[in-house]
CSV table of C-alpha atoms in Angstrom, one decimal:
chain,number,residue,atom,x,y,z
A,261,MET,CA,-7.2,15.4,6.4
A,262,LEU,CA,-4.9,12.4,6.1
A,263,TYR,CA,-4.2,11.0,2.7
A,264,ILE,CA,-1.8,9.0,0.5
A,265,SER,CA,-1.4,9.2,-3.3
A,266,LYS,CA,-1.9,6.3,-5.6
A,267,GLY,CA,-0.6,5.7,-9.1
A,268,MET,CA,2.6,6.0,-11.0
A,269,VAL,CA,4.4,9.0,-12.6
A,270,CYS,CA,4.7,8.6,-16.3
A,271,PRO,CA,8.1,9.4,-17.9
A,272,GLU,CA,6.6,12.1,-20.1
A,273,SER,CA,5.9,14.3,-17.1
A,274,VAL,CA,7.4,17.8,-17.6
A,275,THR,CA,7.6,21.0,-15.5
A,276,GLY,CA,4.0,22.1,-14.8
A,277,ASN,CA,2.4,18.9,-16.1
A,278,LEU,CA,2.3,15.7,-14.1
A,279,PHE,CA,1.2,12.7,-16.0
A,280,LEU,CA,0.1,9.7,-14.0
A,281,GLU,CA,-1.0,6.2,-14.7
A,282,ARG,CA,-3.2,4.1,-12.6
A,283,GLY,CA,-4.6,0.8,-14.0
A,284,ASN,CA,-5.1,1.4,-17.7
A,285,GLN,CA,-5.9,5.1,-17.3
A,286,LYS,CA,-3.7,8.1,-17.7
A,287,PHE,CA,-4.2,11.3,-15.9
A,288,GLN,CA,-2.8,14.8,-16.3
A,289,LEU,CA,-2.5,17.0,-13.2
A,290,GLN,CA,-1.5,20.6,-12.8
A,291,GLY,CA,-1.2,23.2,-10.1
A,292,ARG,CA,-2.5,22.4,-6.7
A,293,GLU,CA,-3.7,18.8,-7.5
A,294,ALA,CA,-0.2,18.0,-8.9
A,295,ALA,CA,1.5,19.5,-5.8
A,296,VAL,CA,-0.8,17.7,-3.4
A,297,TRP,CA,-0.4,14.4,-5.2
A,298,LEU,CA,3.4,14.7,-5.0
A,299,LYS,CA,3.3,15.4,-1.3
A,300,GLY,CA,1.5,12.1,-0.7
A,301,ARG,CA,3.5,10.1,-3.2
A,302,PHE,CA,6.0,8.4,-0.8
A,303,GLY,CA,3.9,8.4,2.4
A,304,PHE,CA,1.0,9.9,4.3
A,305,ASP,CA,0.5,13.6,4.4
A,306,MET,CA,-1.9,16.0,6.0
A,307,THR,CA,-3.7,18.8,4.3
A,308,GLU,CA,-2.9,22.3,5.5
A,309,SER,CA,-5.7,24.3,3.9
A,310,GLU,CA,-9.2,24.1,2.5
A,311,ALA,CA,-7.8,24.3,-1.0
A,312,GLU,CA,-5.6,21.3,-0.3
A,313,GLU,CA,-8.6,19.4,1.1
A,314,GLN,CA,-10.5,20.1,-2.1
A,315,ALA,CA,-7.5,18.9,-4.1
A,316,VAL,CA,-7.4,15.6,-2.1
A,317,ARG,CA,-11.2,15.1,-2.5
A,318,TYR,CA,-10.7,15.6,-6.3
A,319,LEU,CA,-7.8,13.1,-6.4
A,320,ALA,CA,-9.8,10.6,-4.3
A,321,GLY,CA,-12.7,10.9,-6.7
A,322,GLU,CA,-10.4,10.2,-9.6
A,323,GLY,CA,-8.9,7.2,-7.7
A,324,LEU,CA,-5.5,8.9,-7.3
A,325,ALA,CA,-5.6,9.1,-3.5
A,326,GLU,CA,-7.1,7.5,-0.4
A,327,MET,CA,-8.1,9.7,2.5
A,328,GLU,CA,-9.5,9.9,6.0
A,329,VAL,CA,-10.9,12.9,7.7
A,330,LYS,CA,-9.1,12.0,11.0
A,331,ALA,CA,-5.5,11.3,11.6
A,332,GLY,CA,-3.8,8.6,13.6
A,333,SER,CA,-2.4,5.1,13.2
A,334,VAL,CA,-5.7,3.3,12.9
A,335,TYR,CA,-6.7,5.7,10.1
A,336,LYS,CA,-3.4,5.0,8.3
A,337,TYR,CA,-4.2,1.3,8.4
A,338,ARG,CA,-7.7,1.9,7.2
A,339,ILE,CA,-6.4,4.0,4.2
A,340,LEU,CA,-4.0,1.2,3.3
A,341,THR,CA,-6.8,-1.4,3.4
A,342,ARG,CA,-8.2,0.3,0.3
A,343,CYS,CA,-4.9,0.2,-1.5
A,344,VAL,CA,-3.1,-2.4,-3.7
A,345,PHE,CA,0.7,-2.7,-3.3
A,346,CYS,CA,2.8,-3.7,-6.3
A,347,PRO,CA,6.5,-4.4,-6.1
A,348,VAL,CA,8.6,-2.3,-8.4
A,349,LYS,CA,10.9,-4.2,-10.8
A,350,GLN,CA,14.3,-4.5,-9.2
A,351,ASN,CA,17.1,-2.4,-10.6
A,352,ARG,CA,20.4,-4.1,-9.9
A,353,HIS,CA,22.2,-0.7,-9.6
A,354,MET,CA,19.7,0.6,-7.1
A,355,SER,CA,20.0,-1.1,-3.7
A,356,SER,CA,18.8,0.0,-0.4
A,357,ARG,CA,19.1,-1.6,3.0
A,358,LEU,CA,15.9,-3.1,4.3
A,359,SER,CA,15.1,-4.0,7.9
A,360,GLY,CA,14.1,-7.6,8.7
A,361,LEU,CA,10.4,-6.8,8.5
A,362,GLU,CA,10.8,-4.7,5.4
A,363,ARG,CA,12.7,-7.6,3.7
A,364,GLN,CA,10.0,-10.1,4.8
A,365,LEU,CA,7.1,-8.0,3.5
A,366,ASP,CA,9.1,-7.3,0.2
A,367,THR,CA,9.6,-11.1,-0.2
A,368,TRP,CA,5.9,-11.8,0.4
A,369,MET,CA,4.8,-9.2,-2.1
A,370,ARG,CA,7.3,-10.3,-4.8
A,371,LYS,CA,6.9,-14.1,-4.5
A,372,ALA,CA,3.4,-14.8,-3.1
A,373,GLY,CA,1.8,-15.3,-6.5
A,374,LEU,CA,-1.0,-12.8,-5.8
A,375,HIS,CA,-1.3,-9.2,-4.5
A,376,LEU,CA,-1.5,-9.4,-0.7
A,377,SER,CA,-3.6,-6.8,1.1
A,378,VAL,CA,-2.3,-4.9,4.1
A,379,ALA,CA,-4.6,-7.0,6.4
A,380,GLU,CA,-3.2,-10.2,4.9
A,381,LEU,CA,0.4,-8.9,5.5
A,382,VAL,CA,-0.5,-8.0,9.1
A,383,PHE,CA,-2.0,-11.4,9.6
A,384,LEU,CA,1.2,-13.1,8.3
A,385,GLN,CA,3.3,-11.0,10.7
A,386,GLU,CA,0.9,-11.4,13.6
A,387,HIS,CA,0.9,-15.2,13.3
A,388,HIS,CA,4.6,-15.4,12.7
A,389,ILE,CA,4.2,-17.0,9.3
A,390,THR,CA,7.6,-16.7,7.6
A,391,ALA,CA,8.0,-16.1,4.0
A,392,ASP,CA,9.1,-19.5,2.6
A,393,SER,CA,9.1,-21.2,-0.8
A,394,GLU,CA,6.2,-23.6,0.2
A,395,MET,CA,3.9,-20.6,0.1
A,396,PHE,CA,5.3,-18.9,-3.0
A,397,GLY,CA,4.1,-18.8,-6.6
A,398,ILE,CA,1.0,-19.5,-8.5
A,399,ARG,CA,1.1,-23.2,-7.6
A,400,ASN,CA,1.1,-22.5,-3.9
A,401,ARG,CA,-1.4,-19.7,-4.0
A,402,GLN,CA,-4.2,-21.9,-2.6
A,403,LYS,CA,-2.1,-23.0,0.4
A,404,LEU,CA,-1.3,-19.4,1.2
A,405,ILE,CA,-4.9,-18.4,1.0
A,406,GLU,CA,-6.0,-21.3,3.2
A,407,THR,CA,-3.3,-20.3,5.7
A,408,ILE,CA,-4.7,-16.8,6.0
A,409,TYR,CA,-8.4,-17.3,5.6
A,410,THR,CA,-10.3,-19.6,8.1
A,411,LYS,CA,-13.9,-20.0,9.1
A,412,ASP,CA,-13.2,-17.3,11.7
A,413,ASN,CA,-12.2,-14.6,9.2
A,414,ILE,CA,-13.5,-15.6,5.8
A,415,GLN,CA,-16.6,-13.3,5.8
A,416,ASP,CA,-16.4,-9.9,4.0
A,417,ASN,CA,-14.0,-7.5,5.6
A,418,LEU,CA,-13.7,-9.5,8.8
A,419,LEU,CA,-9.9,-10.0,8.4
A,420,GLU,CA,-9.5,-6.2,7.9
A,421,HIS,CA,-11.4,-5.5,11.1
A,422,GLN,CA,-9.5,-8.2,13.1
A,423,MET,CA,-6.1,-7.0,11.9
A,424,GLU,CA,-7.0,-3.5,12.9
A,425,GLN,CA,-6.6,-4.7,16.5
A,426,ALA,CA,-3.4,-6.6,15.9
A,427,GLU,CA,-0.4,-5.7,18.0
A,428,CYS,CA,1.9,-5.5,14.9
A,429,ARG,CA,-0.4,-3.4,12.8
A,430,ASP,CA,1.5,-0.2,13.2
A,431,GLU,CA,4.8,-1.9,12.6
A,432,VAL,CA,3.6,-3.4,9.3
A,433,VAL,CA,2.2,0.0,8.2
A,434,GLU,CA,5.5,1.7,9.0
A,435,ALA,CA,7.5,-1.0,7.2
A,436,LEU,CA,5.2,-0.6,4.1
A,437,MET,CA,5.8,3.2,4.2
A,438,GLN,CA,9.5,2.6,4.3
A,439,LEU,CA,9.3,0.3,1.3
A,440,LEU,CA,7.3,3.0,-0.5
A,441,LYS,CA,10.0,5.6,0.4
A,442,LYS,CA,12.7,3.3,-0.8
A,443,LYS,CA,10.9,2.9,-4.1
A,444,LYS,CA,10.5,-0.9,-3.6
A,445,ILE,CA,6.7,-0.8,-4.0
A,446,LEU,CA,4.0,1.3,-5.6
A,447,ILE,CA,0.5,2.0,-4.4
A,448,VAL,CA,-2.1,1.5,-7.2
């Protein structure tokens, strides 16, 4: 089973107890659930036993993980379509090198004025729409939305299905995973 963890570790976590926050809810995990959540914290992971599968199902039921029974790049994309990405507040002392695509996605997520979905990020990349100030911020939110959504993709989940076939889909998914590993974004 393929999965990824969602939520944020709270500072009060101590050995044996993992405290998480997702939305306005706090969770306490211990044992196998805590171990499984930590394995999927910075990227996709695969379960290795029935006990781990049960833990992932529990986490998914609590909203702390997203999962797919099958593995593969299309399933990674599908998992991420059910996630919300939030940029982490920048720490001036913590810098990491970003590739061109990572930098562009990071810029979109920080400056767009709304939370962009993985399908929207794939659309922007697929259509070579560069991150520029005319599309940033709350005042330009409508322009960005109208750039992404047209009569051809405005219906429910149509953009997600279209972008599942995009040539750059796997590239964007991998860049998002690198941003997660580099602690530039959280999945909530």
